[in-house]
Amino acid sequence: MLTLAPRASKPQSPDLLAWYDRHRRSLPWRAEAGEVPDPYRVWLSEIMLQQTTVTAVKPFYLRFLERFPTVAALAEAPVDAVMQAWAGLGYYSRARNLHACAKAVVDKHAGAFPATEAELLALPGIGAYTAAAVAAIAFHEPAAAVDGNVERVVSRLFTVEEPLPKAKPLLRTLTLEMVPLDRPGDFAQALMDLGATICTPKRPACALCPWMAPCEARAQGSQELYPKKQKKLTGDLRRGAAFVVLRADDSILLRTRPTQGLLGGMVETPTSAWEPGYEPSRAMLDAPIEARWQRLPGLVRHVFTHFPLELTVFLAKVPRGTPEPGDMRWTLRRDLHEEALPGVMKKVLAHALGDGKPVRNGAAKPKPDQI
DNA sequence: TAGTCGTGGGG
DNA sequence: TCCCCAAGACT
C-alpha cells in the first residue's frame, strides 16, 4: 500500500514574499517597491486583466491611461470614446461598466475610490476577485484576491479534489487563511506572479518554487492534475453574411450594435443573423441596400468563447451620394481606425478591402489592423 | 447555476 | 490544426 509522504510544513507567506521581493515582475500598472499605488491605475489594470493576458493588456493600458489619466477624466468622457479605446481588447461590457464605475466613484464617492472590499464590490464591473485585489493592493486591506492563478496555486498546495467552479469557496477560505496582515497587497501580487511564472498550467517549474516543500501536489508528483475542473462544451458552428458597402467617396457603411448582448455597443458592417443553418446563397435577402453585390471568395472565420463563426463576405461599390439606410452611417475609410470595431469586423474589412488577394493557399492574410 | 461575453498566444 | 488558457462579471 502506497503511503503518501506528509508534506514538510504548511505554506508560509514570508517564504512567498521573500521570493516576490527578488523576482517580482515590473509592470506598467504596478507601483515599484516603496511607491504608493494609485487606486485608479490599480483598478483600471484589474479590469483590463480580467480573462486577458498581460501581453495583450500592456499597450491598451498605456494608451488608455494617456487618454484618460484620472477617474474624473474617464467619468467626463463620452461612453463612445471609452468603447473606442477598448476596441480590440474583448469583453466589451467591461468598458461600459468601467465608464459607469468611474461615474459612480465621482458621483457617490467624491471622486475617490472606496477603500473597503464591500464598498468596491458594490460598484459596476467589480466582482469578488477585483474587489479583493483593489482593496489589498491599493488600500492594504487583508482581502483574498482569488483569480485563476491563485486557484491553480492553492489547489496544488492543498490537492483540492473538488472540481472548479464548485471549489471556489474552499479556495477562497484557504487563501484568506494565508494572507499576512502586514503585506496583503504584495501577497496578492506575489501569488499571481507565482502562478504566472512558476506554478504554470503546464510543466510548472517546481524546482524554483518557494513553496515546493509544503506543496502536497508536488510531493505526489501530481501537480499538473490540479486544479480539477469540469470541462465545458464548445457551441455549434454558426454562419452568416457580412456586407461591405464601399461608396465612391471612399466611405464604408457601418452601424452600431445594440448595447446588450454579443459585441454590445460595438460597431459593425451590416450583417445577416448568425445561425447554424444560415445559407449564404440566400444572403441577398439580408443585404442592407440594393446594389451589384459581389460574393468574395473565402470565408472570415472567428471563434468566440461559446461558438465558432464563419462569415461569407459580400462587397458592393455604390455611387457618390448614395444615402444610408436608417440607423446606419457612412464613415470615411481613413477614419475607420477611430471606430469601435471588434476583431471579427476588422477581419471582415481586411478581407474585403485589405489587399485584394485571395486568402487561399497560405497566401499572407491581410492584418486586420491594416485596412 | 449555468450560460453569455473576445481575443491572442502557446503547446 | 486544435485545444487550452488568461488578474472574471453579470444574469
mmCIF file with all atom_site columns, N, CA, C and O in Angstrom, chain A residues 218-245:
data_model
loop_
_atom_site.group_PDB
_atom_site.id
_atom_site.type_symbol
_atom_site.label_atom_id
_atom_site.label_alt_id
_atom_site.label_comp_id
_atom_site.label_asym_id
_atom_site.label_entity_id
_atom_site.label_seq_id
_atom_site.pdbx_PDB_ins_code
_atom_site.Cartn_x
_atom_site.Cartn_y
_atom_site.Cartn_z
_atom_site.occupancy
_atom_site.B_iso_or_equiv
_atom_site.pdbx_formal_charge
_atom_site.auth_seq_id
_atom_site.auth_comp_id
_atom_site.auth_asym_id
_atom_site.auth_atom_id
_atom_site.pdbx_PDB_model_num
ATOM 1   N N  . ARG A 1 218 ? 3.013   18.596 -5.385  1.00 0.00 ? 218 ARG A N  1
ATOM 2   C CA . ARG A 1 218 ? 4.411   18.359 -5.740  1.00 0.00 ? 218 ARG A CA 1
ATOM 3   C C  . ARG A 1 218 ? 4.927   17.089 -5.045  1.00 0.00 ? 218 ARG A C  1
ATOM 4   O O  . ARG A 1 218 ? 5.647   16.288 -5.656  1.00 0.00 ? 218 ARG A O  1
ATOM 5   N N  . ALA A 1 219 ? 4.553   16.907 -3.796  1.00 0.00 ? 219 ALA A N  1
ATOM 6   C CA . ALA A 1 219 ? 5.003   15.720 -3.064  1.00 0.00 ? 219 ALA A CA 1
ATOM 7   C C  . ALA A 1 219 ? 4.530   14.445 -3.754  1.00 0.00 ? 219 ALA A C  1
ATOM 8   O O  . ALA A 1 219 ? 5.205   13.420 -3.731  1.00 0.00 ? 219 ALA A O  1
ATOM 9   N N  . GLN A 1 220 ? 3.364   14.533 -4.401  1.00 0.00 ? 220 GLN A N  1
ATOM 10  C CA . GLN A 1 220 ? 2.818   13.365 -5.093  1.00 0.00 ? 220 GLN A CA 1
ATOM 11  C C  . GLN A 1 220 ? 3.277   13.292 -6.551  1.00 0.00 ? 220 GLN A C  1
ATOM 12  O O  . GLN A 1 220 ? 3.018   12.300 -7.231  1.00 0.00 ? 220 GLN A O  1
ATOM 13  N N  . GLY A 1 221 ? 3.860   14.364 -7.042  1.00 0.00 ? 221 GLY A N  1
ATOM 14  C CA . GLY A 1 221 ? 4.166   14.453 -8.459  1.00 0.00 ? 221 GLY A CA 1
ATOM 15  C C  . GLY A 1 221 ? 2.934   14.651 -9.315  1.00 0.00 ? 221 GLY A C  1
ATOM 16  O O  . GLY A 1 221 ? 2.946   14.430 -10.517 1.00 0.00 ? 221 GLY A O  1
ATOM 17  N N  . SER A 1 222 ? 1.864   15.115 -8.713  1.00 0.00 ? 222 SER A N  1
ATOM 18  C CA . SER A 1 222 ? 0.583   15.224 -9.426  1.00 0.00 ? 222 SER A CA 1
ATOM 19  C C  . SER A 1 222 ? 0.213   16.672 -9.725  1.00 0.00 ? 222 SER A C  1
ATOM 20  O O  . SER A 1 222 ? -0.956  16.979 -9.955  1.00 0.00 ? 222 SER A O  1
ATOM 21  N N  . GLN A 1 223 ? 1.206   17.563 -9.736  1.00 0.00 ? 223 GLN A N  1
ATOM 22  C CA . GLN A 1 223 ? 0.892   18.993 -9.833  1.00 0.00 ? 223 GLN A CA 1
ATOM 23  C C  . GLN A 1 223 ? 0.122   19.366 -11.096 1.00 0.00 ? 223 GLN A C  1
ATOM 24  O O  . GLN A 1 223 ? -0.703  20.260 -11.083 1.00 0.00 ? 223 GLN A O  1
ATOM 25  N N  . GLU A 1 224 ? 0.362   18.633 -12.191 1.00 0.00 ? 224 GLU A N  1
ATOM 26  C CA . GLU A 1 224 ? -0.321  19.021 -13.430 1.00 0.00 ? 224 GLU A CA 1
ATOM 27  C C  . GLU A 1 224 ? -1.776  18.576 -13.454 1.00 0.00 ? 224 GLU A C  1
ATOM 28  O O  . GLU A 1 224 ? -2.510  18.898 -14.383 1.00 0.00 ? 224 GLU A O  1
ATOM 29  N N  . LEU A 1 225 ? -2.190  17.807 -12.463 1.00 0.00 ? 225 LEU A N  1
ATOM 30  C CA . LEU A 1 225 ? -3.585  17.344 -12.422 1.00 0.00 ? 225 LEU A CA 1
ATOM 31  C C  . LEU A 1 225 ? -4.505  18.342 -11.729 1.00 0.00 ? 225 LEU A C  1
ATOM 32  O O  . LEU A 1 225 ? -5.718  18.140 -11.693 1.00 0.00 ? 225 LEU A O  1
ATOM 33  N N  . TYR A 1 226 ? -3.921  19.423 -11.191 1.00 0.00 ? 226 TYR A N  1
ATOM 34  C CA . TYR A 1 226 ? -4.717  20.427 -10.488 1.00 0.00 ? 226 TYR A CA 1
ATOM 35  C C  . TYR A 1 226 ? -4.581  21.775 -11.180 1.00 0.00 ? 226 TYR A C  1
ATOM 36  O O  . TYR A 1 226 ? -3.549  22.042 -11.772 1.00 0.00 ? 226 TYR A O  1
ATOM 37  N N  . PRO A 1 227 ? -5.605  22.606 -11.100 1.00 0.00 ? 227 PRO A N  1
ATOM 38  C CA . PRO A 1 227 ? -6.893  22.348 -10.459 1.00 0.00 ? 227 PRO A CA 1
ATOM 39  C C  . PRO A 1 227 ? -7.761  21.427 -11.304 1.00 0.00 ? 227 PRO A C  1
ATOM 40  O O  . PRO A 1 227 ? -7.687  21.455 -12.528 1.00 0.00 ? 227 PRO A O  1
ATOM 41  N N  . LYS A 1 228 ? -8.571  20.625 -10.640 1.00 0.00 ? 228 LYS A N  1
ATOM 42  C CA . LYS A 1 228 ? -9.532  19.811 -11.360 1.00 0.00 ? 228 LYS A CA 1
ATOM 43  C C  . LYS A 1 228 ? -10.690 20.698 -11.792 1.00 0.00 ? 228 LYS A C  1
ATOM 44  O O  . LYS A 1 228 ? -11.085 21.602 -11.054 1.00 0.00 ? 228 LYS A O  1
ATOM 45  N N  . LYS A 1 229 ? -11.163 20.465 -12.970 1.00 0.00 ? 229 LYS A N  1
ATOM 46  C CA . LYS A 1 229 ? -12.275 21.296 -13.441 1.00 0.00 ? 229 LYS A CA 1
ATOM 47  C C  . LYS A 1 229 ? -13.163 20.480 -14.358 1.00 0.00 ? 229 LYS A C  1
ATOM 48  O O  . LYS A 1 229 ? -12.699 19.602 -15.075 1.00 0.00 ? 229 LYS A O  1
ATOM 49  N N  . GLN A 1 230 ? -14.452 20.806 -14.299 1.00 0.00 ? 230 GLN A N  1
ATOM 50  C CA . GLN A 1 230 ? -15.373 20.139 -15.207 1.00 0.00 ? 230 GLN A CA 1
ATOM 51  C C  . GLN A 1 230 ? -15.319 20.846 -16.553 1.00 0.00 ? 230 GLN A C  1
ATOM 52  O O  . GLN A 1 230 ? -15.405 22.061 -16.631 1.00 0.00 ? 230 GLN A O  1
ATOM 53  N N  . LYS A 1 231 ? -15.181 20.060 -17.611 1.00 0.00 ? 231 LYS A N  1
ATOM 54  C CA . LYS A 1 231 ? -14.991 20.673 -18.914 1.00 0.00 ? 231 LYS A CA 1
ATOM 55  C C  . LYS A 1 231 ? -16.315 21.127 -19.512 1.00 0.00 ? 231 LYS A C  1
ATOM 56  O O  . LYS A 1 231 ? -17.361 20.544 -19.278 1.00 0.00 ? 231 LYS A O  1
ATOM 57  N N  . LYS A 1 232 ? -16.212 22.183 -20.282 1.00 0.00 ? 232 LYS A N  1
ATOM 58  C CA . LYS A 1 232 ? -17.417 22.712 -20.923 1.00 0.00 ? 232 LYS A CA 1
ATOM 59  C C  . LYS A 1 232 ? -17.334 22.476 -22.427 1.00 0.00 ? 232 LYS A C  1
ATOM 60  O O  . LYS A 1 232 ? -16.265 22.462 -23.027 1.00 0.00 ? 232 LYS A O  1
ATOM 61  N N  . LEU A 1 233 ? -18.495 22.326 -23.024 1.00 0.00 ? 233 LEU A N  1
ATOM 62  C CA . LEU A 1 233 ? -18.519 22.017 -24.453 1.00 0.00 ? 233 LEU A CA 1
ATOM 63  C C  . LEU A 1 233 ? -18.554 23.289 -25.277 1.00 0.00 ? 233 LEU A C  1
ATOM 64  O O  . LEU A 1 233 ? -19.089 24.303 -24.874 1.00 0.00 ? 233 LEU A O  1
ATOM 65  N N  . THR A 1 234 ? -17.959 23.202 -26.468 1.00 0.00 ? 234 THR A N  1
ATOM 66  C CA . THR A 1 234 ? -17.980 24.364 -27.354 1.00 0.00 ? 234 THR A CA 1
ATOM 67  C C  . THR A 1 234 ? -19.269 24.362 -28.157 1.00 0.00 ? 234 THR A C  1
ATOM 68  O O  . THR A 1 234 ? -19.817 23.317 -28.472 1.00 0.00 ? 234 THR A O  1
ATOM 69  N N  . GLY A 1 235 ? -19.731 25.541 -28.507 1.00 0.00 ? 235 GLY A N  1
ATOM 70  C CA . GLY A 1 235 ? -21.007 25.664 -29.202 1.00 0.00 ? 235 GLY A CA 1
ATOM 71  C C  . GLY A 1 235 ? -20.934 25.212 -30.647 1.00 0.00 ? 235 GLY A C  1
ATOM 72  O O  . GLY A 1 235 ? -19.860 24.950 -31.179 1.00 0.00 ? 235 GLY A O  1
ATOM 73  N N  . ASP A 1 236 ? -22.094 25.105 -31.263 1.00 0.00 ? 236 ASP A N  1
ATOM 74  C CA . ASP A 1 236 ? -22.170 24.703 -32.666 1.00 0.00 ? 236 ASP A CA 1
ATOM 75  C C  . ASP A 1 236 ? -21.723 25.853 -33.577 1.00 0.00 ? 236 ASP A C  1
ATOM 76  O O  . ASP A 1 236 ? -21.881 27.022 -33.245 1.00 0.00 ? 236 ASP A O  1
ATOM 77  N N  . LEU A 1 237 ? -21.209 25.475 -34.725 1.00 0.00 ? 237 LEU A N  1
ATOM 78  C CA . LEU A 1 237 ? -20.800 26.456 -35.726 1.00 0.00 ? 237 LEU A CA 1
ATOM 79  C C  . LEU A 1 237 ? -21.991 27.297 -36.172 1.00 0.00 ? 237 LEU A C  1
ATOM 80  O O  . LEU A 1 237 ? -23.061 26.770 -36.465 1.00 0.00 ? 237 LEU A O  1
ATOM 81  N N  . ARG A 1 238 ? -21.787 28.604 -36.227 1.00 0.00 ? 238 ARG A N  1
ATOM 82  C CA . ARG A 1 238 ? -22.814 29.488 -36.794 1.00 0.00 ? 238 ARG A CA 1
ATOM 83  C C  . ARG A 1 238 ? -22.245 30.131 -38.050 1.00 0.00 ? 238 ARG A C  1
ATOM 84  O O  . ARG A 1 238 ? -21.049 30.379 -38.147 1.00 0.00 ? 238 ARG A O  1
ATOM 85  N N  . ARG A 1 239 ? -23.161 30.408 -38.983 1.00 0.00 ? 239 ARG A N  1
ATOM 86  C CA . ARG A 1 239 ? -22.755 31.062 -40.229 1.00 0.00 ? 239 ARG A CA 1
ATOM 87  C C  . ARG A 1 239 ? -23.567 32.326 -40.428 1.00 0.00 ? 239 ARG A C  1
ATOM 88  O O  . ARG A 1 239 ? -24.634 32.510 -39.844 1.00 0.00 ? 239 ARG A O  1
ATOM 89  N N  . GLY A 1 240 ? -23.036 33.191 -41.285 1.00 0.00 ? 240 GLY A N  1
ATOM 90  C CA . GLY A 1 240 ? -23.763 34.411 -41.596 1.00 0.00 ? 240 GLY A CA 1
ATOM 91  C C  . GLY A 1 240 ? -23.112 35.101 -42.773 1.00 0.00 ? 240 GLY A C  1
ATOM 92  O O  . GLY A 1 240 ? -22.140 34.613 -43.345 1.00 0.00 ? 240 GLY A O  1
ATOM 93  N N  . ALA A 1 241 ? -23.680 36.246 -43.157 1.00 0.00 ? 241 ALA A N  1
ATOM 94  C CA . ALA A 1 241 ? -23.132 37.050 -44.235 1.00 0.00 ? 241 ALA A CA 1
ATOM 95  C C  . ALA A 1 241 ? -22.805 38.435 -43.702 1.00 0.00 ? 241 ALA A C  1
ATOM 96  O O  . ALA A 1 241 ? -23.527 38.973 -42.865 1.00 0.00 ? 241 ALA A O  1
ATOM 97  N N  . ALA A 1 242 ? -21.689 38.994 -44.188 1.00 0.00 ? 242 ALA A N  1
ATOM 98  C CA . ALA A 1 242 ? -21.312 40.370 -43.845 1.00 0.00 ? 242 ALA A CA 1
ATOM 99  C C  . ALA A 1 242 ? -21.287 41.190 -45.126 1.00 0.00 ? 242 ALA A C  1
ATOM 100 O O  . ALA A 1 242 ? -20.813 40.706 -46.160 1.00 0.00 ? 242 ALA A O  1
ATOM 101 N N  . PHE A 1 243 ? -21.804 42.400 -45.052 1.00 0.00 ? 243 PHE A N  1
ATOM 102 C CA . PHE A 1 243 ? -21.951 43.234 -46.242 1.00 0.00 ? 243 PHE A CA 1
ATOM 103 C C  . PHE A 1 243 ? -21.081 44.479 -46.136 1.00 0.00 ? 243 PHE A C  1
ATOM 104 O O  . PHE A 1 243 ? -21.287 45.319 -45.271 1.00 0.00 ? 243 PHE A O  1
ATOM 105 N N  . VAL A 1 244 ? -20.122 44.567 -47.031 1.00 0.00 ? 244 VAL A N  1
ATOM 106 C CA . VAL A 1 244 ? -19.237 45.727 -47.056 1.00 0.00 ? 244 VAL A CA 1
ATOM 107 C C  . VAL A 1 244 ? -19.649 46.593 -48.246 1.00 0.00 ? 244 VAL A C  1
ATOM 108 O O  . VAL A 1 244 ? -19.569 46.154 -49.396 1.00 0.00 ? 244 VAL A O  1
ATOM 109 N N  . VAL A 1 245 ? -20.097 47.799 -47.929 1.00 0.00 ? 245 VAL A N  1
ATOM 110 C CA . VAL A 1 245 ? -20.502 48.733 -48.979 1.00 0.00 ? 245 VAL A CA 1
ATOM 111 C C  . VAL A 1 245 ? -19.456 49.830 -49.087 1.00 0.00 ? 245 VAL A C  1
ATOM 112 O O  . VAL A 1 245 ? -19.224 50.567 -48.126 1.00 0.00 ? 245 VAL A O  1
#
